[in-house]
Amino acid sequence: DTGVSQDPRHKITKRGQNVTFRCDPISEHNRLYWYRQTLGQGPEFLTYFQNEAQLEKSRLLSDRFSAERPKGSFSTLEIQRTEQGDSAMYLCASSLLGQSNTGELFFGEGSRLTVL
Amino acid sequence: GQQVMQIPQYQHVQEGEDFTTYCNSSTTLSNIQWYKQRPGGHPVFLIQLVKSGEVKKQKRLTFQFGEAKKNSSLHITATQTTDVGTYFCAGSGIKGSGYALNFGKGTSLLVTP
């Protein structure tokens, strides 16, 4: 499968614990995005990378969230001191930078986080 | 929070009826994309519109981008049960958001046979 893959698919954790999600984008894609989605809502932008550079981060994003893409390939999203409000589906997407500066996003299946 | 508004939030139609969802931004968009998400699935790209007034068709689906590049619509002719899902518009180039793609809340379509 050459699509976007995310790991783990499901994570249950206790409040206050740290969690880390991994995303492997489509290999030739230079952009990688993280979104969060809760039931009945659209994907909420968190951050995105172009190659290894983190170009944008949502102003609404708590400093408990950090993301990296160290070699411009896979990315990790870490949430420290999780809270119940962090429970959501965390979606990763990748794209190839195009003329319009926004390529088609290819989403992974997501990592579902439940904070007890 | 979301800067792209979508209406209606839900739509329930009988198979064969038409369906339209509307997307509005308070600021000019550089482009707009549409995605479909089936229940339990992830968003899947449908189309991207870039030019002012652009209209694109995909079989029974018609996509429009407004002249001012602030609104868009998706129209489905003669819905089928396979059209069930949530349709999202996503705008890029919203002021203050760089090139991040910001999604609306979506319109959930239910089609009954």
PDB file of N, CA and C in Angstrom, chain B residues 35-100:
ATOM      1  N   TYR B  35     -14.200  17.683  -0.550  1.00  0.00           N
ATOM      2  CA  TYR B  35     -13.892  16.330  -0.109  1.00  0.00           C
ATOM      3  C   TYR B  35     -15.178  15.627   0.291  1.00  0.00           C
ATOM      4  N   LYS B  36     -15.149  14.287   0.197  1.00  0.00           N
ATOM      5  CA  LYS B  36     -16.260  13.477   0.666  1.00  0.00           C
ATOM      6  C   LYS B  36     -15.731  12.503   1.708  1.00  0.00           C
ATOM      7  N   GLN B  37     -16.489  12.393   2.797  1.00  0.00           N
ATOM      8  CA  GLN B  37     -16.109  11.454   3.859  1.00  0.00           C
ATOM      9  C   GLN B  37     -17.277  10.514   4.117  1.00  0.00           C
ATOM     10  N   ARG B  38     -17.052   9.244   3.874  1.00  0.00           N
ATOM     11  CA  ARG B  38     -18.080   8.253   4.150  1.00  0.00           C
ATOM     12  C   ARG B  38     -18.064   7.953   5.643  1.00  0.00           C
ATOM     13  N   PRO B  39     -19.178   7.506   6.206  1.00  0.00           N
ATOM     14  CA  PRO B  39     -19.220   7.165   7.635  1.00  0.00           C
ATOM     15  C   PRO B  39     -18.112   6.183   7.997  1.00  0.00           C
ATOM     16  N   GLY B  40     -17.316   6.540   9.002  1.00  0.00           N
ATOM     17  CA  GLY B  40     -16.218   5.685   9.428  1.00  0.00           C
ATOM     18  C   GLY B  40     -14.971   5.797   8.579  1.00  0.00           C
ATOM     19  N   GLY B  41     -15.017   6.633   7.561  1.00  0.00           N
ATOM     20  CA  GLY B  41     -13.878   6.753   6.663  1.00  0.00           C
ATOM     21  C   GLY B  41     -13.130   8.056   6.838  1.00  0.00           C
ATOM     22  N   HIS B  42     -12.182   8.297   5.952  1.00  0.00           N
ATOM     23  CA  HIS B  42     -11.420   9.535   5.987  1.00  0.00           C
ATOM     24  C   HIS B  42     -11.808  10.381   4.784  1.00  0.00           C
ATOM     25  N   PRO B  43     -11.536  11.687   4.831  1.00  0.00           N
ATOM     26  CA  PRO B  43     -11.891  12.544   3.695  1.00  0.00           C
ATOM     27  C   PRO B  43     -11.162  12.122   2.421  1.00  0.00           C
ATOM     28  N   VAL B  44     -11.906  12.136   1.322  1.00  0.00           N
ATOM     29  CA  VAL B  44     -11.353  11.798   0.013  1.00  0.00           C
ATOM     30  C   VAL B  44     -11.566  12.963  -0.929  1.00  0.00           C
ATOM     31  N   PHE B  45     -10.521  13.368  -1.589  1.00  0.00           N
ATOM     32  CA  PHE B  45     -10.543  14.522  -2.494  1.00  0.00           C
ATOM     33  C   PHE B  45     -11.507  14.292  -3.642  1.00  0.00           C
ATOM     34  N   LEU B  46     -12.296  15.344  -3.941  1.00  0.00           N
ATOM     35  CA  LEU B  46     -13.180  15.302  -5.104  1.00  0.00           C
ATOM     36  C   LEU B  46     -12.659  16.208  -6.214  1.00  0.00           C
ATOM     37  N   ILE B  47     -12.390  17.479  -5.850  1.00  0.00           N
ATOM     38  CA  ILE B  47     -12.022  18.432  -6.890  1.00  0.00           C
ATOM     39  C   ILE B  47     -11.387  19.669  -6.286  1.00  0.00           C
ATOM     40  N   GLN B  48     -10.659  20.423  -7.105  1.00  0.00           N
ATOM     41  CA  GLN B  48     -10.114  21.714  -6.707  1.00  0.00           C
ATOM     42  C   GLN B  48     -10.533  22.761  -7.737  1.00  0.00           C
ATOM     43  N   LEU B  49     -10.984  23.916  -7.254  1.00  0.00           N
ATOM     44  CA  LEU B  49     -11.354  25.040  -8.102  1.00  0.00           C
ATOM     45  C   LEU B  49     -10.404  26.190  -7.808  1.00  0.00           C
ATOM     46  N   VAL B  50      -9.912  26.823  -8.866  1.00  0.00           N
ATOM     47  CA  VAL B  50      -8.910  27.868  -8.693  1.00  0.00           C
ATOM     48  C   VAL B  50      -9.346  29.215  -9.280  1.00  0.00           C
ATOM     49  N   LYS B  51     -10.033  29.174 -10.407  1.00  0.00           N
ATOM     50  CA  LYS B  51     -10.356  30.410 -11.126  1.00  0.00           C
ATOM     51  C   LYS B  51     -11.700  30.981 -10.706  1.00  0.00           C
ATOM     52  N   SER B  52     -11.780  32.292 -10.714  1.00  0.00           N
ATOM     53  CA  SER B  52     -13.030  32.994 -10.431  1.00  0.00           C
ATOM     54  C   SER B  52     -14.115  32.543 -11.413  1.00  0.00           C
ATOM     55  N   GLY B  53     -15.287  32.177 -10.878  1.00  0.00           N
ATOM     56  CA  GLY B  53     -16.400  31.772 -11.723  1.00  0.00           C
ATOM     57  C   GLY B  53     -16.278  30.385 -12.323  1.00  0.00           C
ATOM     58  N   GLU B  54     -15.285  29.636 -11.898  1.00  0.00           N
ATOM     59  CA  GLU B  54     -15.041  28.318 -12.487  1.00  0.00           C
ATOM     60  C   GLU B  54     -16.173  27.351 -12.195  1.00  0.00           C
ATOM     61  N   VAL B  55     -16.499  26.533 -13.183  1.00  0.00           N
ATOM     62  CA  VAL B  55     -17.494  25.470 -13.046  1.00  0.00           C
ATOM     63  C   VAL B  55     -16.871  24.180 -13.555  1.00  0.00           C
ATOM     64  N   LYS B  56     -16.953  23.152 -12.739  1.00  0.00           N
ATOM     65  CA  LYS B  56     -16.436  21.846 -13.154  1.00  0.00           C
ATOM     66  C   LYS B  56     -17.491  20.788 -12.893  1.00  0.00           C
ATOM     67  N   LYS B  57     -17.514  19.785 -13.759  1.00  0.00           N
ATOM     68  CA  LYS B  57     -18.490  18.702 -13.615  1.00  0.00           C
ATOM     69  C   LYS B  57     -17.778  17.371 -13.546  1.00  0.00           C
ATOM     70  N   GLN B  58     -18.330  16.520 -12.682  1.00  0.00           N
ATOM     71  CA  GLN B  58     -17.884  15.139 -12.582  1.00  0.00           C
ATOM     72  C   GLN B  58     -19.145  14.291 -12.579  1.00  0.00           C
ATOM     73  N   LYS B  59     -19.513  13.785 -13.736  1.00  0.00           N
ATOM     74  CA  LYS B  59     -20.713  12.969 -13.871  1.00  0.00           C
ATOM     75  C   LYS B  59     -21.909  13.743 -13.305  1.00  0.00           C
ATOM     76  N   ARG B  60     -22.497  13.295 -12.202  1.00  0.00           N
ATOM     77  CA  ARG B  60     -23.690  13.958 -11.668  1.00  0.00           C
ATOM     78  C   ARG B  60     -23.349  15.107 -10.718  1.00  0.00           C
ATOM     79  N   LEU B  61     -22.068  15.360 -10.477  1.00  0.00           N
ATOM     80  CA  LEU B  61     -21.647  16.405  -9.552  1.00  0.00           C
ATOM     81  C   LEU B  61     -21.207  17.645 -10.323  1.00  0.00           C
ATOM     82  N   THR B  62     -21.706  18.809  -9.887  1.00  0.00           N
ATOM     83  CA  THR B  62     -21.312  20.086 -10.478  1.00  0.00           C
ATOM     84  C   THR B  62     -20.769  20.984  -9.381  1.00  0.00           C
ATOM     85  N   PHE B  63     -19.570  21.504  -9.585  1.00  0.00           N
ATOM     86  CA  PHE B  63     -18.892  22.358  -8.617  1.00  0.00           C
ATOM     87  C   PHE B  63     -18.758  23.758  -9.211  1.00  0.00           C
ATOM     88  N   GLN B  64     -19.023  24.772  -8.365  1.00  0.00           N
ATOM     89  CA  GLN B  64     -18.884  26.150  -8.815  1.00  0.00           C
ATOM     90  C   GLN B  64     -18.040  26.934  -7.829  1.00  0.00           C
ATOM     91  N   PHE B  65     -17.274  27.869  -8.349  1.00  0.00           N
ATOM     92  CA  PHE B  65     -16.500  28.804  -7.533  1.00  0.00           C
ATOM     93  C   PHE B  65     -17.016  30.196  -7.860  1.00  0.00           C
ATOM     94  N   GLY B  66     -17.372  30.960  -6.859  1.00  0.00           N
ATOM     95  CA  GLY B  66     -17.972  32.269  -7.080  1.00  0.00           C
ATOM     96  C   GLY B  66     -17.043  33.260  -7.751  1.00  0.00           C
ATOM     97  N   GLU B  67     -17.663  34.296  -8.341  1.00  0.00           N
ATOM     98  CA  GLU B  67     -16.887  35.315  -9.053  1.00  0.00           C
ATOM     99  C   GLU B  67     -15.901  36.026  -8.128  1.00  0.00           C
ATOM    100  N   ALA B  68     -16.325  36.227  -6.891  1.00  0.00           N
ATOM    101  CA  ALA B  68     -15.468  36.921  -5.929  1.00  0.00           C
ATOM    102  C   ALA B  68     -14.531  35.954  -5.193  1.00  0.00           C
ATOM    103  N   LYS B  69     -14.600  34.694  -5.539  1.00  0.00           N
ATOM    104  CA  LYS B  69     -13.772  33.657  -4.906  1.00  0.00           C
ATOM    105  C   LYS B  69     -13.976  33.629  -3.388  1.00  0.00           C
ATOM    106  N   LYS B  70     -15.227  33.843  -2.986  1.00  0.00           N
ATOM    107  CA  LYS B  70     -15.557  33.772  -1.563  1.00  0.00           C
ATOM    108  C   LYS B  70     -16.598  32.692  -1.280  1.00  0.00           C
ATOM    109  N   ASN B  71     -17.156  32.122  -2.333  1.00  0.00           N
ATOM    110  CA  ASN B  71     -18.156  31.100  -2.102  1.00  0.00           C
ATOM    111  C   ASN B  71     -18.074  30.022  -3.164  1.00  0.00           C
ATOM    112  N   SER B  72     -18.657  28.890  -2.828  1.00  0.00           N
ATOM    113  CA  SER B  72     -18.626  27.743  -3.723  1.00  0.00           C
ATOM    114  C   SER B  72     -19.843  26.883  -3.452  1.00  0.00           C
ATOM    115  N   SER B  73     -20.172  26.054  -4.419  1.00  0.00           N
ATOM    116  CA  SER B  73     -21.290  25.137  -4.222  1.00  0.00           C
ATOM    117  C   SER B  73     -20.993  23.805  -4.892  1.00  0.00           C
ATOM    118  N   LEU B  74     -21.647  22.794  -4.349  1.00  0.00           N
ATOM    119  CA  LEU B  74     -21.607  21.445  -4.931  1.00  0.00           C
ATOM    120  C   LEU B  74     -23.039  21.005  -5.130  1.00  0.00           C
ATOM    121  N   HIS B  75     -23.366  20.643  -6.342  1.00  0.00           N
ATOM    122  CA  HIS B  75     -24.713  20.198  -6.678  1.00  0.00           C
ATOM    123  C   HIS B  75     -24.646  18.772  -7.203  1.00  0.00           C
ATOM    124  N   ILE B  76     -25.486  17.916  -6.636  1.00  0.00           N
ATOM    125  CA  ILE B  76     -25.578  16.539  -7.114  1.00  0.00           C
ATOM    126  C   ILE B  76     -26.943  16.351  -7.756  1.00  0.00           C
ATOM    127  N   THR B  77     -26.955  15.919  -8.974  1.00  0.00           N
ATOM    128  CA  THR B  77     -28.199  15.662  -9.699  1.00  0.00           C
ATOM    129  C   THR B  77     -28.616  14.209  -9.503  1.00  0.00           C
ATOM    130  N   ALA B  78     -29.884  14.009  -9.243  1.00  0.00           N
ATOM    131  CA  ALA B  78     -30.434  12.642  -9.138  1.00  0.00           C
ATOM    132  C   ALA B  78     -29.604  11.774  -8.200  1.00  0.00           C
ATOM    133  N   THR B  79     -29.672  12.102  -6.914  1.00  0.00           N
ATOM    134  CA  THR B  79     -28.856  11.407  -5.918  1.00  0.00           C
ATOM    135  C   THR B  79     -29.079   9.901  -5.937  1.00  0.00           C
ATOM    136  N   GLN B  80     -28.025   9.193  -5.541  1.00  0.00           N
ATOM    137  CA  GLN B  80     -28.074   7.746  -5.392  1.00  0.00           C
ATOM    138  C   GLN B  80     -27.638   7.400  -3.971  1.00  0.00           C
ATOM    139  N   THR B  81     -27.938   6.198  -3.535  1.00  0.00           N
ATOM    140  CA  THR B  81     -27.569   5.829  -2.162  1.00  0.00           C
ATOM    141  C   THR B  81     -26.062   5.842  -1.963  1.00  0.00           C
ATOM    142  N   THR B  82     -25.317   5.684  -3.035  1.00  0.00           N
ATOM    143  CA  THR B  82     -23.852   5.731  -2.940  1.00  0.00           C
ATOM    144  C   THR B  82     -23.326   7.141  -2.674  1.00  0.00           C
ATOM    145  N   ASP B  83     -24.198   8.147  -2.765  1.00  0.00           N
ATOM    146  CA  ASP B  83     -23.781   9.527  -2.490  1.00  0.00           C
ATOM    147  C   ASP B  83     -23.772   9.840  -1.002  1.00  0.00           C
ATOM    148  N   VAL B  84     -24.265   8.912  -0.184  1.00  0.00           N
ATOM    149  CA  VAL B  84     -24.325   9.148   1.257  1.00  0.00           C
ATOM    150  C   VAL B  84     -22.935   9.445   1.810  1.00  0.00           C
ATOM    151  N   GLY B  85     -22.869  10.441   2.678  1.00  0.00           N
ATOM    152  CA  GLY B  85     -21.610  10.825   3.300  1.00  0.00           C
ATOM    153  C   GLY B  85     -21.648  12.283   3.694  1.00  0.00           C
ATOM    154  N   THR B  86     -20.521  12.771   4.166  1.00  0.00           N
ATOM    155  CA  THR B  86     -20.394  14.181   4.522  1.00  0.00           C
ATOM    156  C   THR B  86     -19.494  14.860   3.511  1.00  0.00           C
ATOM    157  N   TYR B  87     -19.966  15.969   2.989  1.00  0.00           N
ATOM    158  CA  TYR B  87     -19.234  16.724   1.974  1.00  0.00           C
ATOM    159  C   TYR B  87     -18.636  17.967   2.619  1.00  0.00           C
ATOM    160  N   PHE B  88     -17.327  18.101   2.485  1.00  0.00           N
ATOM    161  CA  PHE B  88     -16.609  19.231   3.065  1.00  0.00           C
ATOM    162  C   PHE B  88     -16.037  20.114   1.965  1.00  0.00           C
ATOM    163  N   CYS B  89     -16.147  21.416   2.175  1.00  0.00           N
ATOM    164  CA  CYS B  89     -15.349  22.321   1.373  1.00  0.00           C
ATOM    165  C   CYS B  89     -14.153  22.732   2.215  1.00  0.00           C
ATOM    166  N   ALA B  90     -13.071  23.083   1.560  1.00  0.00           N
ATOM    167  CA  ALA B  90     -11.855  23.475   2.267  1.00  0.00           C
ATOM    168  C   ALA B  90     -11.212  24.601   1.477  1.00  0.00           C
ATOM    169  N   GLY B  91     -10.968  25.718   2.153  1.00  0.00           N
ATOM    170  CA  GLY B  91     -10.429  26.883   1.493  1.00  0.00           C
ATOM    171  C   GLY B  91      -8.976  27.113   1.841  1.00  0.00           C
ATOM    172  N   SER B  92      -8.254  27.603   0.866  1.00  0.00           N
ATOM    173  CA  SER B  92      -6.842  27.904   1.054  1.00  0.00           C
ATOM    174  C   SER B  92      -6.592  29.373   0.782  1.00  0.00           C
ATOM    175  N   GLY B  93      -5.584  29.901   1.466  1.00  0.00           N
ATOM    176  CA  GLY B  93      -5.241  31.287   1.228  1.00  0.00           C
ATOM    177  C   GLY B  93      -6.115  32.230   2.012  1.00  0.00           C
ATOM    178  N   ILE B  94      -6.823  31.705   3.019  1.00  0.00           N
ATOM    179  CA  ILE B  94      -7.613  32.572   3.880  1.00  0.00           C
ATOM    180  C   ILE B  94      -6.641  33.472   4.635  1.00  0.00           C
ATOM    181  N   LYS B  95      -6.990  34.737   4.744  1.00  0.00           N
ATOM    182  CA  LYS B  95      -6.105  35.723   5.356  1.00  0.00           C
ATOM    183  C   LYS B  95      -5.649  35.255   6.731  1.00  0.00           C
ATOM    184  N   GLY B  96      -4.383  35.294   6.955  1.00  0.00           N
ATOM    185  CA  GLY B  96      -3.830  34.902   8.248  1.00  0.00           C
ATOM    186  C   GLY B  96      -3.572  33.421   8.382  1.00  0.00           C
ATOM    187  N   SER B  97      -3.937  32.670   7.364  1.00  0.00           N
ATOM    188  CA  SER B  97      -3.772  31.225   7.464  1.00  0.00           C
ATOM    189  C   SER B  97      -2.737  30.682   6.509  1.00  0.00           C
ATOM    190  N   GLY B  98      -2.014  31.537   5.833  1.00  0.00           N
ATOM    191  CA  GLY B  98      -1.003  31.052   4.910  1.00  0.00           C
ATOM    192  C   GLY B  98      -1.620  30.152   3.875  1.00  0.00           C
ATOM    193  N   TYR B  99      -1.006  29.008   3.660  1.00  0.00           N
ATOM    194  CA  TYR B  99      -1.521  28.088   2.666  1.00  0.00           C
ATOM    195  C   TYR B  99      -2.202  26.895   3.306  1.00  0.00           C
ATOM    196  N   ALA B 100      -2.472  26.989   4.596  1.00  0.00           N
ATOM    197  CA  ALA B 100      -3.164  25.893   5.250  1.00  0.00           C
ATOM    198  C   ALA B 100      -4.564  25.755   4.679  1.00  0.00           C
TER     199      ALA B 100
END
